[in-house]
Coordinates of C-alpha atoms and ligand atoms in Angstrom, one line a residue:
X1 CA 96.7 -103.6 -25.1
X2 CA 96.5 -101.2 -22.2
X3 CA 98.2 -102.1 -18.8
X4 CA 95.3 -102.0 -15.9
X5 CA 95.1 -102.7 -12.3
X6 CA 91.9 -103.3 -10.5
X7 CA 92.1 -103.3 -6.9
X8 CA 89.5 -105.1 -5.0
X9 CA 88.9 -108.7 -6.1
X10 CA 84.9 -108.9 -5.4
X11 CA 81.8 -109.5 -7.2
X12 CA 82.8 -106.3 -9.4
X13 CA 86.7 -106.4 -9.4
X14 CA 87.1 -110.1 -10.4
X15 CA 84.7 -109.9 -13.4
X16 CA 86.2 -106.5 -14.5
X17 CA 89.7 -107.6 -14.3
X18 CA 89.0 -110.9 -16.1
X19 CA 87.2 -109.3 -18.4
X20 CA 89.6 -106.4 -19.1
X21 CA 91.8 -109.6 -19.4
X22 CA 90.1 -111.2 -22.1
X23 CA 89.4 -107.9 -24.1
X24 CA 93.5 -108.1 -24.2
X25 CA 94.4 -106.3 -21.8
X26 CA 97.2 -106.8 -19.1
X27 CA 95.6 -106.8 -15.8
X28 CA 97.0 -106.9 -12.0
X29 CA 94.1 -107.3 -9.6
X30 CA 94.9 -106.4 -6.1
X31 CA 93.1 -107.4 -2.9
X32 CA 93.8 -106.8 0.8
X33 CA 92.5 -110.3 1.5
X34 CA 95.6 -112.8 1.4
X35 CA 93.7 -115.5 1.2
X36 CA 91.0 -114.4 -1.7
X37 CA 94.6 -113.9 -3.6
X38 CA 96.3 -117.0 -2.2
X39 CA 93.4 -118.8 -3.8
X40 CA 93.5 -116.9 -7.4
X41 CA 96.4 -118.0 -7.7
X42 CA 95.4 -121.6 -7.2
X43 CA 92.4 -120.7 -9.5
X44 CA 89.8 -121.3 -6.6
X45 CA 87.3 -118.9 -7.4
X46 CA 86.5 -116.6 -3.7
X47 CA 82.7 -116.0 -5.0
X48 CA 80.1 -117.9 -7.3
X49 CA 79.6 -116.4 -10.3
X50 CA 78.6 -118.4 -13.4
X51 CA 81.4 -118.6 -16.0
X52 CA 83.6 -117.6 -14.0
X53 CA 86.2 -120.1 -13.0
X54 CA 86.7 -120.5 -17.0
X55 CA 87.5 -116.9 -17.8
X56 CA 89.6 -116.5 -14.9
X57 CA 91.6 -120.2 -16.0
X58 CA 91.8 -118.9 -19.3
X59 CA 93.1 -115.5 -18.8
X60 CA 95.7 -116.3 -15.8
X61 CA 97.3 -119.2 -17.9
X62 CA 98.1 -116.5 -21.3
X63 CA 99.4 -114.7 -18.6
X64 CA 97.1 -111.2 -19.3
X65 CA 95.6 -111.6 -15.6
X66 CA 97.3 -111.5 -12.3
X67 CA 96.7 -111.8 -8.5
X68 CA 98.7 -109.9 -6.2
X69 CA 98.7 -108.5 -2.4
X70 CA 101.4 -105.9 -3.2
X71 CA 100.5 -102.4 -4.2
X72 CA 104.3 -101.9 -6.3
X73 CA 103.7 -104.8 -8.2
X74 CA 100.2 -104.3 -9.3
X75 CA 100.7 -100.4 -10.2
X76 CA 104.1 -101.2 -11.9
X77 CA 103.4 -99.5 -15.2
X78 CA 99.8 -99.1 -14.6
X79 CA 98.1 -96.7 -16.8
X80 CA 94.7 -96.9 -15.5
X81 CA 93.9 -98.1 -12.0
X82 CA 89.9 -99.5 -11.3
X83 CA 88.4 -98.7 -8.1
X84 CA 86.5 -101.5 -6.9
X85 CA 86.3 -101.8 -3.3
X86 CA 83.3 -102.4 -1.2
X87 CA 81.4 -98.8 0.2
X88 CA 78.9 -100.6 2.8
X89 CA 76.5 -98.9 4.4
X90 CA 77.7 -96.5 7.4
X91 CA 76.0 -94.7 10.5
X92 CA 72.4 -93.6 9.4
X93 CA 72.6 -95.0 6.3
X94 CA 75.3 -92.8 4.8
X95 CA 78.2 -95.2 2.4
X96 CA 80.9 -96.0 4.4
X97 CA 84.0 -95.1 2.4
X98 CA 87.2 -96.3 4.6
X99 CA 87.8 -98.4 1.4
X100 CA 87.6 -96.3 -1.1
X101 CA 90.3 -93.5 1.2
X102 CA 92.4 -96.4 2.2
X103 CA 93.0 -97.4 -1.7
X104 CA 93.4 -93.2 -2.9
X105 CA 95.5 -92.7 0.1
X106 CA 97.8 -96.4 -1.0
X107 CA 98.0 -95.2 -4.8
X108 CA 98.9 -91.9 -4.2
X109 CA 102.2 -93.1 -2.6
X110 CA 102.9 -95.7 -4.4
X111 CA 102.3 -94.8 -8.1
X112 CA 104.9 -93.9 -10.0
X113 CA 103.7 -92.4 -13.4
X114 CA 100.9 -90.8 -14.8
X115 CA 97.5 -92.4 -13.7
X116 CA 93.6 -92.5 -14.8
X117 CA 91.8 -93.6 -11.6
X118 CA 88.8 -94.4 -12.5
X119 CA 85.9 -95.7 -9.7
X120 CA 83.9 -98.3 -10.4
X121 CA 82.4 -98.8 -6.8
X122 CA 79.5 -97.3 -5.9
X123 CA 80.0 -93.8 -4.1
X124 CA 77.8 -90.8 -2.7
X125 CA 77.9 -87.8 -5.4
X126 CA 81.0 -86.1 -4.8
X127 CA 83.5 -88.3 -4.2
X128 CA 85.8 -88.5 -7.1
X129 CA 86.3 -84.4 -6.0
X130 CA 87.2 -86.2 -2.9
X131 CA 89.3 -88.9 -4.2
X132 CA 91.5 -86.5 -5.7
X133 CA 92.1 -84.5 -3.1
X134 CA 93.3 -87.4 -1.0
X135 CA 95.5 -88.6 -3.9
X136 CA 96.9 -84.9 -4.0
X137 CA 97.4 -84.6 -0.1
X138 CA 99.7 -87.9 0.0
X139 CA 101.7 -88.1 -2.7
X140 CA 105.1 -87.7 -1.5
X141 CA 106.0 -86.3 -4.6
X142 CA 103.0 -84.8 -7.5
X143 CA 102.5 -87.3 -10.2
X144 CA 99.9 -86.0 -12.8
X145 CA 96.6 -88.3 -12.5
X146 CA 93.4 -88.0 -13.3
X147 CA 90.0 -89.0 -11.8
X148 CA 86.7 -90.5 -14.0
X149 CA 83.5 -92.0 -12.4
X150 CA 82.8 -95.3 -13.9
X151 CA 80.1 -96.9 -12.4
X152 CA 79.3 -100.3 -12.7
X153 CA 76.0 -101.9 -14.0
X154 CA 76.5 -105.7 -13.4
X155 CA 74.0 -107.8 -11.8
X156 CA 75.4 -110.8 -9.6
X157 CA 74.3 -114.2 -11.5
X158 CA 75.0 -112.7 -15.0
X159 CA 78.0 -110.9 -14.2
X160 CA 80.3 -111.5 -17.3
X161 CA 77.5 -111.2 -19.9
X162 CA 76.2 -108.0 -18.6
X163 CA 80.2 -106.6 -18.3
X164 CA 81.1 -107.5 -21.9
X165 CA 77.1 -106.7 -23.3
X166 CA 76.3 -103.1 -20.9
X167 CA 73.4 -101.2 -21.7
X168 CA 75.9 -98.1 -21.4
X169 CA 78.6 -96.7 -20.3
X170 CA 78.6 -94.1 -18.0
X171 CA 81.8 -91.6 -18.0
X172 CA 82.0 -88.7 -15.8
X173 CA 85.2 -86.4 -15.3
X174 CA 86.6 -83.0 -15.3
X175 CA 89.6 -84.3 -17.1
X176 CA 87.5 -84.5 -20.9
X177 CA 90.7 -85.9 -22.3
X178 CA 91.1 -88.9 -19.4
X179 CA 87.2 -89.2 -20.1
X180 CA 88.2 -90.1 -23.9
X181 CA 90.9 -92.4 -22.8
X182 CA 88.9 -94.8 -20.5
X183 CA 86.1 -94.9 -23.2
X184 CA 88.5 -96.2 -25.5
X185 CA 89.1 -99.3 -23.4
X186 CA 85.5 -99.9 -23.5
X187 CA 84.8 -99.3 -27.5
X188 CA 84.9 -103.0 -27.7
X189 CA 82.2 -103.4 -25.7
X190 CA 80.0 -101.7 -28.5
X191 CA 77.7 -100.0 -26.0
X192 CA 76.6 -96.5 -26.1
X193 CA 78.8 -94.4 -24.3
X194 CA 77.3 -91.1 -21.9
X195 CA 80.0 -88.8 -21.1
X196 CA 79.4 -86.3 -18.8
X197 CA 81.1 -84.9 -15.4
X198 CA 81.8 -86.8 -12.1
X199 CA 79.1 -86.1 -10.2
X200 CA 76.6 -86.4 -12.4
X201 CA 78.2 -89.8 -13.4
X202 CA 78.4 -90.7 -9.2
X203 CA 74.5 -89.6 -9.4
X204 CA 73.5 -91.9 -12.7
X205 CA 74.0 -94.6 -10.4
X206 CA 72.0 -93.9 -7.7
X207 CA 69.2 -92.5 -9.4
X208 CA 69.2 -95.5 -11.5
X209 CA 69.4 -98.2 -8.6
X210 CA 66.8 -96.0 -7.0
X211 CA 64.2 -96.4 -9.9
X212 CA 65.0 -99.6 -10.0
X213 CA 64.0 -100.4 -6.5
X214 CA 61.0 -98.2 -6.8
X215 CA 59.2 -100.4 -9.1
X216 CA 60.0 -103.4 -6.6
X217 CA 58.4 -101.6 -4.2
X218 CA 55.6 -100.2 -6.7
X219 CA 54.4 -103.7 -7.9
X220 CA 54.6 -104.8 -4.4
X221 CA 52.3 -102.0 -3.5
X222 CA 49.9 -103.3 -6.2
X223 CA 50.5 -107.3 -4.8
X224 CA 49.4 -106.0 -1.6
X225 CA 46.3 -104.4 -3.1
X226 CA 45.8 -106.9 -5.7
X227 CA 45.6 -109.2 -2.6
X228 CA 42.8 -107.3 -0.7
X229 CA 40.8 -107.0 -4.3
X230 CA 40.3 -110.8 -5.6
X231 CA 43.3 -109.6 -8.9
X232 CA 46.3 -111.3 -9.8
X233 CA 50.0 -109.2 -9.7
X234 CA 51.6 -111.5 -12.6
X235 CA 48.9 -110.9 -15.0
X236 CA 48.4 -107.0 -14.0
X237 CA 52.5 -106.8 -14.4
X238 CA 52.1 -108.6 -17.5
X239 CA 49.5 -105.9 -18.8
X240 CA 51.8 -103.7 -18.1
X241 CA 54.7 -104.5 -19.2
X242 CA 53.5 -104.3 -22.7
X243 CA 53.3 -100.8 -22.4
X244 CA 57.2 -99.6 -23.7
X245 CA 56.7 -96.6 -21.3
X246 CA 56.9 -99.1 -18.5
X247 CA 58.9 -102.1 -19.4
X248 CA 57.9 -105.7 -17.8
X249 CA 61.4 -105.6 -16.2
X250 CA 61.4 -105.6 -12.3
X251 CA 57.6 -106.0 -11.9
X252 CA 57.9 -108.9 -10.1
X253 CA 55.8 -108.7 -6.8
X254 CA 57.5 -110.8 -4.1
X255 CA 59.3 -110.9 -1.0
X256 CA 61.4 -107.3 -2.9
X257 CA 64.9 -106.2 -3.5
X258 CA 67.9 -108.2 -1.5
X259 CA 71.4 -107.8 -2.0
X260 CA 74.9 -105.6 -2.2
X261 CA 73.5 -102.8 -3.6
X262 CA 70.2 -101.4 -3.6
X263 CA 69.1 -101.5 0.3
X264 CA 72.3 -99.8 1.1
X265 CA 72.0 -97.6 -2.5
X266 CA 68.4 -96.4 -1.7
X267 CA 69.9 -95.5 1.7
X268 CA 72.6 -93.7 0.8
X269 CA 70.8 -91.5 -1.6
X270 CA 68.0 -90.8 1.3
X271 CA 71.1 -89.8 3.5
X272 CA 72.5 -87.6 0.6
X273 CA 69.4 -86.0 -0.1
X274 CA 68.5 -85.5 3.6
X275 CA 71.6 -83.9 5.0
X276 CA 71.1 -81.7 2.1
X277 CA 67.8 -80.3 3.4
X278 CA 65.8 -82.3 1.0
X279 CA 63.0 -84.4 2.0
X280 CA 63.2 -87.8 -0.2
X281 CA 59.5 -89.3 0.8
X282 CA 59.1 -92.1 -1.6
X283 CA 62.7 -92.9 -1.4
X284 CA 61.4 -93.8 2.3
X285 CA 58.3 -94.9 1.1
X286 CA 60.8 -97.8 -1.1
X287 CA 61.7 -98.7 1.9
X288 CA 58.9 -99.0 3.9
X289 CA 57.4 -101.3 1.3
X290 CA 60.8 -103.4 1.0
X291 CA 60.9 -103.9 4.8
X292 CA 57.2 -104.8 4.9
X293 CA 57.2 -107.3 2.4
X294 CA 59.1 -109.7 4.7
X295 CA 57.1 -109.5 7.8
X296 CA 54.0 -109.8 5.2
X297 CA 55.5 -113.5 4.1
X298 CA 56.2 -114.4 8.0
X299 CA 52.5 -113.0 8.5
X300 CA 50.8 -114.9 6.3
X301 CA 52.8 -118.5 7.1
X302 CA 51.4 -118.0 10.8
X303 CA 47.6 -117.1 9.4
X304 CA 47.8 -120.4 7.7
X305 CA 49.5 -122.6 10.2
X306 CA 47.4 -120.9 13.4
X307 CA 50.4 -120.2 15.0
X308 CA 54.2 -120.6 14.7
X309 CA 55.1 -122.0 17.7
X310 CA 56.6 -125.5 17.4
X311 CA 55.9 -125.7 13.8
X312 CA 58.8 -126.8 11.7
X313 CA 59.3 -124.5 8.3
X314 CA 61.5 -125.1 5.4
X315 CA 62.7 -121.6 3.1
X316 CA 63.2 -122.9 -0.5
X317 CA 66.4 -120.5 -1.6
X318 CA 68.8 -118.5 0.7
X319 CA 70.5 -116.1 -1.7
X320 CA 68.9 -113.2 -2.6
X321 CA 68.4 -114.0 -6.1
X322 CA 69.0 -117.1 -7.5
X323 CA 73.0 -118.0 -9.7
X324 CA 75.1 -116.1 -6.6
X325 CA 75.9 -117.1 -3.4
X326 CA 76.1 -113.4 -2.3
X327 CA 73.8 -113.1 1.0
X328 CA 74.3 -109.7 1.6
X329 CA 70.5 -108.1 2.1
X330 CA 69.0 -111.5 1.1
X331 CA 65.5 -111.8 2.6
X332 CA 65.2 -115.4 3.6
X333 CA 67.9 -114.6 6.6
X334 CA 65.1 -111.8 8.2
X335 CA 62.5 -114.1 7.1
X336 CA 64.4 -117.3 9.5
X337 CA 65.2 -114.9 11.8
X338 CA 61.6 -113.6 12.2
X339 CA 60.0 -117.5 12.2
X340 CA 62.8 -118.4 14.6
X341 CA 61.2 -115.5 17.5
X342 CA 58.1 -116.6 16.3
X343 CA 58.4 -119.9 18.0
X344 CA 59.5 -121.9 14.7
X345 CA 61.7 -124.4 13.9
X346 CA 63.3 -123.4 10.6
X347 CA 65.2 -125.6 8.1
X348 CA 66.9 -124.0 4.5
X349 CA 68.3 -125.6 1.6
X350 CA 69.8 -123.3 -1.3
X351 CA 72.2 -124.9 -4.2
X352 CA 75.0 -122.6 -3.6
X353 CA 74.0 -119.8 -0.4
X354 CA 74.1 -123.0 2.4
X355 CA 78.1 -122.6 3.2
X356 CA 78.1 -119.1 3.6
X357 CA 74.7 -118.9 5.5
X358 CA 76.1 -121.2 7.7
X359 CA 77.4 -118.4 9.7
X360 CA 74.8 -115.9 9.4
X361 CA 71.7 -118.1 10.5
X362 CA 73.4 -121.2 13.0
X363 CA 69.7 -122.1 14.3
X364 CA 68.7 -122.6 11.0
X365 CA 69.4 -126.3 10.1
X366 CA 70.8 -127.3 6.5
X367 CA 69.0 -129.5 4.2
X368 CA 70.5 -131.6 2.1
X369 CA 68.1 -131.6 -0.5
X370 CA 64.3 -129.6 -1.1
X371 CA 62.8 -133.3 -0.1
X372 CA 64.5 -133.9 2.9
X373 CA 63.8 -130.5 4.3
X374 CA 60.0 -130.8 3.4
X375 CA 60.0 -134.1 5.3
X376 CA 57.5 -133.3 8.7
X377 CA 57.4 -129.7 7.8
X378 CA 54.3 -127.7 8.3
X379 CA 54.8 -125.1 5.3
X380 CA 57.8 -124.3 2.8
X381 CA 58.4 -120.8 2.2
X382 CA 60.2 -119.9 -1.1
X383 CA 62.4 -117.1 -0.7
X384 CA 65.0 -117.5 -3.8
X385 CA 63.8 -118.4 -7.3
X386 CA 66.4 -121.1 -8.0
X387 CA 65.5 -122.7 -12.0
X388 CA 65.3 -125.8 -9.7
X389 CA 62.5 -125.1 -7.4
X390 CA 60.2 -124.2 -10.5
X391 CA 60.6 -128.1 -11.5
X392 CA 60.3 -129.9 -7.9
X393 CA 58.3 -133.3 -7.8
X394 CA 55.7 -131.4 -5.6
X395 CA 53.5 -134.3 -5.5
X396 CA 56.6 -136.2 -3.6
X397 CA 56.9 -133.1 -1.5
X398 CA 53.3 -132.5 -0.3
X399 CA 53.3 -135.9 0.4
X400 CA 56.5 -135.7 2.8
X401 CA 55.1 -132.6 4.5
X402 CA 53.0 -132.7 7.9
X403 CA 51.1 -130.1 6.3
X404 CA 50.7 -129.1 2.8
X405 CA 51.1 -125.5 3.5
X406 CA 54.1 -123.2 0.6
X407 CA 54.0 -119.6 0.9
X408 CA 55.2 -118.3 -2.3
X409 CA 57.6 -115.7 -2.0
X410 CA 58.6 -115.3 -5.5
X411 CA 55.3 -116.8 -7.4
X412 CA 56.5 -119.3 -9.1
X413 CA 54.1 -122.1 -8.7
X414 CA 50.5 -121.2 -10.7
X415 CA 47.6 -121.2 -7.8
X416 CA 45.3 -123.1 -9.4
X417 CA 47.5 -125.9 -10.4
X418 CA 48.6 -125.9 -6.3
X419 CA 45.2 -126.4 -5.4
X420 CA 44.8 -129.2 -7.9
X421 CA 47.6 -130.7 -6.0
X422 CA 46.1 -130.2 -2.7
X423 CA 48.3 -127.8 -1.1
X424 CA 47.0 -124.6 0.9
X425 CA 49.3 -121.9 -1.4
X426 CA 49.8 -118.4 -0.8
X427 CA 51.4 -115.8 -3.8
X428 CA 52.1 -112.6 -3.4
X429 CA 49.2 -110.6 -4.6
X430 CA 47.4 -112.9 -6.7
X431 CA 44.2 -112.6 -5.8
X432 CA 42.7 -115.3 -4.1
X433 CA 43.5 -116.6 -0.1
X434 CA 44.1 -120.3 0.7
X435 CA 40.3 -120.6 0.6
X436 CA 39.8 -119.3 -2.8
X437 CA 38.6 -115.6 -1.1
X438 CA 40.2 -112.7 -1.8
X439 CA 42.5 -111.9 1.2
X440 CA 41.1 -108.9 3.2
X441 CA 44.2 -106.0 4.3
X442 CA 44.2 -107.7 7.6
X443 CA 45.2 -110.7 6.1
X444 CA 42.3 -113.0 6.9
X445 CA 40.6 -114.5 4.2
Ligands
NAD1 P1 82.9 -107.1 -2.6 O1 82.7 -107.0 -1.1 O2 82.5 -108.4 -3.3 O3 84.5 -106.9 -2.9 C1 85.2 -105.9 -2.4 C2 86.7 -106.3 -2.3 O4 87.5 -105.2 -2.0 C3 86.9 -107.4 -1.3 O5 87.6 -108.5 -1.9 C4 87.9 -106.7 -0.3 O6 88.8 -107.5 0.3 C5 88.5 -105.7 -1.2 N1 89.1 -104.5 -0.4 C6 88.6 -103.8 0.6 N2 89.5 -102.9 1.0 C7 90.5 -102.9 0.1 C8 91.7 -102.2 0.0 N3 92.0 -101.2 0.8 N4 92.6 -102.5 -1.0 C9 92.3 -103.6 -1.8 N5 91.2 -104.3 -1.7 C10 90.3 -104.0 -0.8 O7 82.2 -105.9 -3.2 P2 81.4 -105.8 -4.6 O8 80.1 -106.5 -4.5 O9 82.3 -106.2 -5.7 O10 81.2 -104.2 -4.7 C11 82.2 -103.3 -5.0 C12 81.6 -102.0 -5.3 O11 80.8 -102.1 -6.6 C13 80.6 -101.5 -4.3 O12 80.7 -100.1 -4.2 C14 79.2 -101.9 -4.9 O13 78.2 -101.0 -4.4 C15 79.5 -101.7 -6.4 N6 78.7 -102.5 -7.2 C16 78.4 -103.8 -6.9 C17 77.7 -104.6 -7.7 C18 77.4 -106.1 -7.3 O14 76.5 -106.7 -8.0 N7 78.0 -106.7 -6.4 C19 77.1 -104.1 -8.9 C20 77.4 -102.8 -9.2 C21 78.2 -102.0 -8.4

């Protein structure tokens, strides 16, 4: 059993400190946020995350996990403290990391012994260097510690599975020795570990968030051509796939990548690169494609409906990816917003997104279920690919619509079997228009 604190109780800080937890660990988790703590304590979970709420329960009552606000507490015979704090994106696209300096600059007064710091939140190359100088500067007296670079690899929706199965681990220090120590507390996890120095660590995740995002964009590339020549994305990302050099994983064509992490990742690595002298062009050319693909759903709802003005249009799906409620990045908000100065009326429903989006989007109006916010609407848009849109009575809802008009930004209704059913369906890039034409690149058919 090692003693840990995590500090930041998010999407990555909650799930690492329960897990930690479970491995048999003693965790403290700290947050700034009195209430997201006030509520741990009650065992009200302050994000959606599936599994969750058990592994939290289970770990607070044998007493291995705790929630706390103060800094003495949580670091009271600490032997590794987690970075976990949010780095959002800044001015120009640079990480903004008044987090990150407010937790080294709190640690370094209050520890006590001997720490490992390790950062788990996503930062520009460089800044563990930078970490421990701020540590060093305010200490009021010097405490031996240590920094490693532990970035984190979960995805939102599958959180706990993909902390306790990684792909890897990826250690970066000066310190070999503290290096060895922190892969020790993930030898349970069986995963290979890479173990290398702090930058190159800080880079692994950038690069690899980067590529990531690149294929978005690539297959969306192809959509878009796939569109103007009569071929079908899912089948040509399908072909693919097969091949093990390129993997069928993130070739999914579609309304592209949402989210925490990789619009402000991409960024961040443009900025690095950039103010370094280097000229990152199909970084930009990610984003170009990313930024397009929501104007191109928003384009092609107005060629079917004529024009947007007055029109009433329902978004299937919020979040931006279905089993979070994170809407950070998600699509669907620029997608409302976009229909909304287009002259639209636009209605939502999401299974878990509609609380928070609440506040993001107040024009747009909540549905209580996908039925009642297809009633008298002129198209559905889907935006999130929720299990339960794939399964929706869609002869109930073309029959509730004023026009049978979906817009399918995550393809998950087959053409053909749309057309059977009467409705006038647009994918994203597969092949044939409305009309059974192949969509020309200005979008008519
Ligand atoms: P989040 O916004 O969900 O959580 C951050 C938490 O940190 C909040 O609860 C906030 O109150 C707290 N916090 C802020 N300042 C603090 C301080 N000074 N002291 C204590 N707590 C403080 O963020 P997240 O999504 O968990 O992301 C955290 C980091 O992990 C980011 O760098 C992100 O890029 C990276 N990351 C996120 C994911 C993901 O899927 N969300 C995946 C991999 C990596």
């Amino acid at each position: 059993m090692k003693r840990i604190c995590v500090i930041g109780v998010g999407y990555v800080g909650l799930v690492t400190g329960a897990c930690f937890a479970d491995l048999g660990n003693q965790v403290a988790a700290l947050d700034i946020d009195e209430e997201r703590i006030a509520g741990l304590k009650q065992g009200l979970m302050p994000i959606y995350e599936p599994g969750l709420e058990e592994l939290v329960a289970r770990n607070a009552r044998s007493g291995r996990l705790l929630f706390t606000t103060s800094y003495p507490e949580a670091l009271r015979q600490a032997e590794y403290v987690f970075i976990a704090v949010g780095t959002p994106e800044g001015v120009d696209g640079e990480a903004d990391l008044k987090h990150v300096r407010a937790v080294a600059e709190a640690v370094a007064r209050q520890m006590t012994g001997p720490l490992v710091v390790v950062n788990k939140s996503t930062v520009p190359v460089g800044t563990g260097d930078w970490v421990a100088d701020i540590i060093r500067a305010h200490q009021p007296k010097p405490i031996p510690f240590s920094v490693v670079s532990c970035p984190e690899f979960l995805r939102e929706g599958s959180a706990i599975s993909d902390f306790m199965n990684p792909a890897r681990t990826v250690l970066g220090s000066l310190d070999r020795e503290a290096a060895e120590k922190v892969a020790q507390l993930h030898l349970p996890l069986r995963a290979p570990i890479v173990l290398t120095d702090l930058r190159t660590a800080e880079m692994i995740k950038y690069a690899s968030n980067a590529f990531l995002a690149t294929k978005i964009s690539f297959i969306n590339e192809i959509a878009n051509i796939c569109e103007a020549l009569g071929a079908d994305v899912k089948e040509v990302a399908s072909g693919m796939g097969y091949d093990p050099r390129i993997g069928r994983y993130f070739l999914d064509a579609g309304l592209g990548y949402g989210g925490s992490c990789f619009p402000k990742d991409v960024k961040a690595l443009a900025y690095m690169a950039a103010e370094k002298g280097r000229h990152p062009q199909l970084l930009q050319a990610v984003m170009d494609i990313n930024a397009d693909s929501r104007r191109q759903i928003v384009r092609k709802v107005g060629d079917l409906l004529g024009d947007l003005q007055g029109k009433v249009v329902g978004l299937l799906g919020l979040t931006f990816k279905p089993n979070t409620d994170d809407l950070r990045e998600a699509p669907a908000l620029e997608v409302a917003q976009r229909l909304i100065s287009d002259g639209a009326t636009v209605r939502a429903y999401d299974p878990v997104g509609m609380p928070r989006a609440r506040a993001l989007i107040p024009e747009v109006e909540m549905a209580s279920d996908p039925y009642a916010m297809a009633k008298g609407a002129d198209a559905l848009v889907v935006c999130t690919e929720w299990n339960e849109f794939k399964n929706l009575d869609l002869v109930r809802v073309r029959d509730s619509m004023r026009q049978p008009v979906i817009v399918d930004g995550r393809n998950i209704y087959d053409p053909e079997w749309m057309r059977v059913l009467g409705f006038r369906y647009l994918g994203t890039g597969r092949g044939l228009g409305a009309d059974g034409k192949a969509i020309a690149a200005d979008g008519q058919g």
